Amino acid sequence: QLLGGDLLVNSSQVLPVEYEQQTRRFRLQTVALTRFPSMVSYADNNLLCAIKAVTPGYPLRGKLQLAALSEDGEPSRSPERVAQGIPAPGTVWIDEKIMVGLDVKLGDKLEIGMIELTVTELVANEPDHSVGFINMNPRLLINAQDLAASELIQTGSRVSYQLLVAGEMADVAAYRSWLEPQLAPGESVEGI
């Protein structure tokens, strides 16, 4: 639950397609993530945020929890609910720091690079959100399908490309044994 999967493959470059293709041979599930910092805007307000673009199935382990909101759009004390899926294309899920920092509410449109995405949920808890100074930025979650249109990934961008992997322990261990000799400089694999 700390990783969002059983293994996390990480790189500052786009991961080789073969890494995901080989997971099928080992009967594993995968989810691709792209993480990077960027400015996000609403009206005249700007905020540096940690953006995470995800593919369907995220997270593979643990639960992504969404906050309940009161009728005025403010976070309520009602129990959090588990997300059923990921943000639909054209939408964005934000954390409370963004809601407060940009003074946005559900239904507002955030400028994220060259696109506008509609705020549809407030994220209360992510299973793979680690604590630390680098992770203190406000966070938002988008569908990976919206990433290219945003035009935020450019040469020199600080990007982390990740592949989450999950399955039976023996299959995960076998995949890791296959993967580790393939890793190029700047690539790593983490398990719990």
GROMACS .gro file of C-alpha atoms in nm, residues 15-192:
model
  178
   15LEU     CA    1   1.068   0.328  -1.960
   16PRO     CA    2   1.133   0.068  -2.233
   17VAL     CA    3   0.807  -0.083  -2.367
   18GLU     CA    4   0.953  -0.427  -2.301
   19TYR     CA    5   0.929  -0.377  -1.923
   20GLU     CA    6   0.549  -0.361  -1.943
   21GLN     CA    7   0.524  -0.625  -2.217
   22GLN     CA    8   0.714  -0.878  -2.004
   23THR     CA    9   0.467  -0.838  -1.716
   24ARG     CA   10   0.212  -1.034  -1.922
   25ARG     CA   11   0.449  -1.331  -1.934
   26PHE     CA   12   0.457  -1.325  -1.553
   27ARG     CA   13   0.076  -1.277  -1.521
   28LEU     CA   14   0.109  -0.937  -1.352
   29GLN     CA   15  -0.107  -0.625  -1.348
   30THR     CA   16   0.049  -0.288  -1.433
   31VAL     CA   17  -0.029   0.081  -1.410
   32ALA     CA   18   0.184   0.357  -1.564
   33LEU     CA   19   0.243   0.685  -1.378
   34THR     CA   20   0.412   1.006  -1.485
   35ARG     CA   21   0.504   1.250  -1.206
   36PHE     CA   22   0.639   1.602  -1.238
   37PRO     CA   23   0.612   1.950  -1.085
   38SER     CA   24   0.438   2.230  -1.275
   39MET     CA   25   0.254   2.555  -1.224
   40VAL     CA   26  -0.126   2.531  -1.223
   41SER     CA   27  -0.349   2.835  -1.268
   42TYR     CA   28  -0.700   2.943  -1.183
   43ALA     CA   29  -0.816   3.299  -1.255
   44ASP     CA   30  -0.520   3.519  -1.149
   45ASN     CA   31  -0.378   3.262  -0.906
   46ASN     CA   32  -0.083   3.030  -0.972
   47LEU     CA   33   0.045   2.743  -0.762
   48LEU     CA   34   0.338   2.503  -0.799
   49CYS     CA   35   0.190   2.153  -0.783
   50ALA     CA   36   0.301   1.792  -0.798
   51ILE     CA   37   0.116   1.642  -1.095
   52LYS     CA   38   0.056   1.269  -1.129
   53ALA     CA   39  -0.083   1.132  -1.457
   54VAL     CA   40  -0.215   0.776  -1.421
   55THR     CA   41  -0.355   0.497  -1.637
   56PRO     CA   42  -0.665   0.288  -1.552
   57GLY     CA   43  -0.627   0.048  -1.261
   58TYR     CA   44  -0.443   0.292  -1.034
   59PRO     CA   45  -0.369   0.208  -0.757
   60LEU     CA   46  -0.290  -0.164  -0.774
   61ARG     CA   47  -0.257  -0.189  -0.394
   62GLY     CA   48  -0.418   0.027  -0.129
   63LYS     CA   49  -0.708   0.264  -0.182
   64LEU     CA   50  -0.736   0.611  -0.327
   65GLN     CA   51  -0.973   0.794  -0.093
   66LEU     CA   52  -1.188   1.089  -0.193
   67ALA     CA   53  -1.319   1.347   0.052
   68ALA     CA   54  -1.685   1.405   0.100
   69LEU     CA   55  -1.789   1.763   0.036
   70SER     CA   56  -2.064   1.965   0.199
   71GLU     CA   57  -2.328   2.143  -0.006
   72ASP     CA   58  -2.115   2.460  -0.016
   73GLY     CA   59  -1.825   2.264  -0.169
   74GLU     CA   60  -1.614   2.258   0.146
   75PRO     CA   61  -1.462   1.934   0.283
   76SER     CA   62  -1.707   1.779   0.530
   77ARG     CA   63  -1.659   1.551   0.827
   78SER     CA   64  -1.844   1.270   0.648
   79PRO     CA   65  -1.647   0.948   0.598
   80GLU     CA   66  -1.414   0.941   0.299
   81ARG     CA   67  -1.510   0.717   0.010
   82VAL     CA   68  -1.294   0.491  -0.205
   83ALA     CA   69  -1.243   0.609  -0.564
   84GLN     CA   70  -1.397   0.386  -0.827
   85GLY     CA   71  -1.146   0.440  -1.107
   86ILE     CA   72  -0.933   0.739  -1.204
   87PRO     CA   73  -1.016   1.090  -1.329
   88ALA     CA   74  -1.200   1.082  -1.660
   89PRO     CA   75  -1.024   1.255  -1.951
   90GLY     CA   76  -1.087   1.628  -1.925
   91THR     CA   77  -1.111   1.622  -1.545
   92VAL     CA   78  -0.871   1.666  -1.253
   93TRP     CA   79  -0.879   1.551  -0.892
   94ILE     CA   80  -0.710   1.789  -0.648
   95ASP     CA   81  -0.603   1.790  -0.284
   96GLU     CA   82  -0.717   2.039  -0.021
   97LYS     CA   83  -0.398   2.250  -0.057
   98ILE     CA   84  -0.496   2.330  -0.417
   99MET     CA   85  -0.857   2.400  -0.321
  100VAL     CA   86  -0.739   2.653  -0.062
  101GLY     CA   87  -0.432   2.785  -0.248
  102LEU     CA   88  -0.616   2.861  -0.572
  103ASP     CA   89  -0.958   2.921  -0.414
  104VAL     CA   90  -1.129   2.665  -0.640
  105LYS     CA   91  -1.433   2.445  -0.595
  106LEU     CA   92  -1.583   2.150  -0.778
  107GLY     CA   93  -1.677   2.240  -1.134
  108ASP     CA   94  -1.406   2.506  -1.175
  109LYS     CA   95  -1.155   2.468  -1.459
  110LEU     CA   96  -0.782   2.464  -1.383
  111GLU     CA   97  -0.523   2.563  -1.643
  112ILE     CA   98  -0.266   2.287  -1.660
  113GLY     CA   99  -0.019   2.366  -1.932
  114MET     CA  100  -0.207   2.416  -2.260
  115ILE     CA  101  -0.534   2.258  -2.141
  116GLU     CA  102  -0.815   2.329  -1.898
  117LEU     CA  103  -0.940   2.044  -1.679
  118THR     CA  104  -1.257   2.047  -1.470
  119VAL     CA  105  -1.219   1.982  -1.096
  120THR     CA  106  -1.446   1.688  -1.011
  121GLU     CA  107  -1.308   1.538  -0.686
  122LEU     CA  108  -1.108   1.621  -0.375
  123VAL     CA  109  -0.841   1.361  -0.294
  124ALA     CA  110  -0.815   1.283   0.077
  125ASN     CA  111  -0.546   1.012   0.068
  126GLU     CA  112  -0.326   0.841  -0.190
  127PRO     CA  113  -0.167   0.506  -0.109
  128ASP     CA  114   0.166   0.587  -0.279
  129HIS     CA  115   0.209   0.940  -0.142
  130SER     CA  116   0.526   0.939   0.064
  131VAL     CA  117   0.600   1.193   0.331
  132GLY     CA  118   0.897   1.423   0.293
  133PHE     CA  119   1.000   1.774   0.198
  134ILE     CA  120   0.990   1.702  -0.177
  135ASN     CA  121   0.632   1.572  -0.148
  136MET     CA  122   0.491   1.871   0.040
  137ASN     CA  123   0.368   2.043  -0.277
  138PRO     CA  124  -0.005   2.051  -0.342
  139ARG     CA  125  -0.097   1.744  -0.547
  140LEU     CA  126  -0.331   1.673  -0.832
  141LEU     CA  127  -0.424   1.364  -1.030
  142ILE     CA  128  -0.504   1.357  -1.403
  143ASN     CA  129  -0.576   1.090  -1.661
  144ALA     CA  130  -0.266   0.996  -1.863
  145GLN     CA  131  -0.470   1.058  -2.181
  146ASP     CA  132  -0.461   1.433  -2.107
  147LEU     CA  133  -0.084   1.450  -2.064
  148ALA     CA  134   0.024   1.499  -2.427
  149ALA     CA  135  -0.229   1.780  -2.488
  150SER     CA  136  -0.099   1.969  -2.183
  151GLU     CA  137   0.242   2.002  -2.355
  152LEU     CA  138   0.404   2.014  -2.009
  153ILE     CA  139   0.666   1.746  -2.077
  154GLN     CA  140   0.947   1.918  -2.265
  155THR     CA  141   1.319   1.861  -2.303
  156GLY     CA  142   1.473   1.931  -1.963
  157SER     CA  143   1.152   1.871  -1.766
  158ARG     CA  144   1.195   1.709  -1.425
  159VAL     CA  145   0.986   1.398  -1.484
  160SER     CA  146   0.964   1.061  -1.316
  161TYR     CA  147   0.826   0.776  -1.527
  162GLN     CA  148   0.697   0.486  -1.321
  163LEU     CA  149   0.548   0.143  -1.370
  164LEU     CA  150   0.354  -0.013  -1.083
  165VAL     CA  151   0.341  -0.392  -1.084
  166ALA     CA  152   0.125  -0.629  -0.877
  167GLY     CA  153   0.045  -0.999  -0.867
  168GLU     CA  154   0.119  -1.322  -0.684
  169MET     CA  155   0.437  -1.301  -0.477
  170ALA     CA  156   0.617  -1.573  -0.674
  171ASP     CA  157   0.530  -1.408  -1.007
  172VAL     CA  158   0.643  -1.066  -0.881
  173ALA     CA  159   0.972  -1.215  -0.758
  174ALA     CA  160   1.028  -1.388  -1.094
  175TYR     CA  161   0.960  -1.065  -1.283
  176ARG     CA  162   1.199  -0.873  -1.057
  177SER     CA  163   1.470  -1.134  -1.121
  178TRP     CA  164   1.417  -1.087  -1.496
  179LEU     CA  165   1.401  -0.706  -1.470
  180GLU     CA  166   1.700  -0.619  -1.252
  181PRO     CA  167   1.968  -0.722  -1.508
  182GLN     CA  168   1.783  -0.516  -1.774
  183LEU     CA  169   1.789  -0.188  -1.579
  184ALA     CA  170   1.982   0.096  -1.741
  185PRO     CA  171   2.159   0.375  -1.549
  186GLY     CA  172   1.897   0.603  -1.395
  187GLU     CA  173   1.642   0.322  -1.367
  188SER     CA  174   1.556   0.150  -1.042
  189VAL     CA  175   1.311  -0.101  -0.897
  190GLU     CA  176   1.165  -0.081  -0.547
  191GLY     CA  177   0.975  -0.335  -0.344
  192ILE     CA  178   0.832  -0.302   0.000
   0.00000   0.00000   0.00000
